[in-house]
Amino acid sequence: AVVSTQSTGASGPIFLQRIEDEANVVDVMSAEEENEINTLDVSEFGYYFCTAGKDRNIRIYDWEKFKPFSVLGPLTEGDYIGPPEDTLTQHGKRIFSVKFSNNSPYHLVSGGWDKYVAVVHVMGYYYRTCFISRTIFEIVWM
């Protein structure tokens, strides 16, 4: 059985460890400079992992290359108009949670301080957003 652990830090580091057996432990590290990472998730299909945080970007990484191949950028300061506008296409404030779909290797959902939930495709576009009346700290696919 393959086990993986992942963690992030407030100054932007990303640590992933893949444990195949006692003799084969692979440590991988990277960093997102100038970002406070609040969340990290690994696709159940094993192709990708993603991060999000204070800088309002969702970065989707290729597991093999350990580099982001898709970055969904934030709105600029003047663009965020807040509720009840339901046409937000990107997060306007810090992101607290991202989760990959259990059913598709290409979709994830995100939420955060701006009180929006967004369904996202890994190639870098938003499918749908909706406003929730409370800050979102954790998202779960059901």
PDB file of C-alpha atoms in Angstrom, residues 54-57 72-82 85 87-93 95 114 116 126:
ATOM      1  CA  LYS A  54      -4.117  34.241   1.422  1.00  0.00           C
ATOM      2  CA  ASP A  55      -3.142  35.342  -2.097  1.00  0.00           C
ATOM      3  CA  ARG A  56      -6.550  34.095  -3.396  1.00  0.00           C
ATOM      4  CA  ASN A  57      -4.998  31.910  -6.108  1.00  0.00           C
ATOM      5  CA  LEU A  72      -6.824  30.495 -11.085  1.00  0.00           C
ATOM      6  CA  GLY A  73      -6.066  34.051 -10.100  1.00  0.00           C
ATOM      7  CA  PRO A  74      -7.940  36.354  -7.763  1.00  0.00           C
ATOM      8  CA  LEU A  75      -9.956  39.416  -8.519  1.00  0.00           C
ATOM      9  CA  THR A  76      -8.139  42.683  -8.103  1.00  0.00           C
ATOM     10  CA  GLU A  77      -9.044  44.905  -5.163  1.00  0.00           C
ATOM     11  CA  GLY A  78     -11.451  47.046  -7.158  1.00  0.00           C
ATOM     12  CA  ASP A  79     -13.260  44.093  -8.752  1.00  0.00           C
ATOM     13  CA  TYR A  80     -14.742  42.519  -5.628  1.00  0.00           C
ATOM     14  CA  ILE A  81     -18.316  43.714  -5.304  1.00  0.00           C
ATOM     15  CA  GLY A  82     -19.619  41.258  -2.700  1.00  0.00           C
ATOM     16  CA  GLU A  85     -23.966  39.553  -6.695  1.00  0.00           C
ATOM     17  CA  THR A  87     -21.692  36.270 -10.879  1.00  0.00           C
ATOM     18  CA  LEU A  88     -18.341  36.121  -9.086  1.00  0.00           C
ATOM     19  CA  THR A  89     -15.908  34.233 -11.298  1.00  0.00           C
ATOM     20  CA  GLN A  90     -12.928  34.224  -8.940  1.00  0.00           C
ATOM     21  CA  HIS A  91     -12.417  34.481  -5.205  1.00  0.00           C
ATOM     22  CA  GLY A  92     -12.214  38.020  -3.909  1.00  0.00           C
ATOM     23  CA  LYS A  93     -10.818  37.150  -0.467  1.00  0.00           C
ATOM     24  CA  ILE A  95      -9.491  30.864   0.380  1.00  0.00           C
ATOM     25  CA  ASP A 114     -15.676  35.882   0.542  1.00  0.00           C
ATOM     26  CA  TYR A 116     -18.558  32.004  -2.215  1.00  0.00           C
ATOM     27  CA  TYR A 126     -14.816  28.276 -13.041  1.00  0.00           C
TER      28      TYR A 126
END
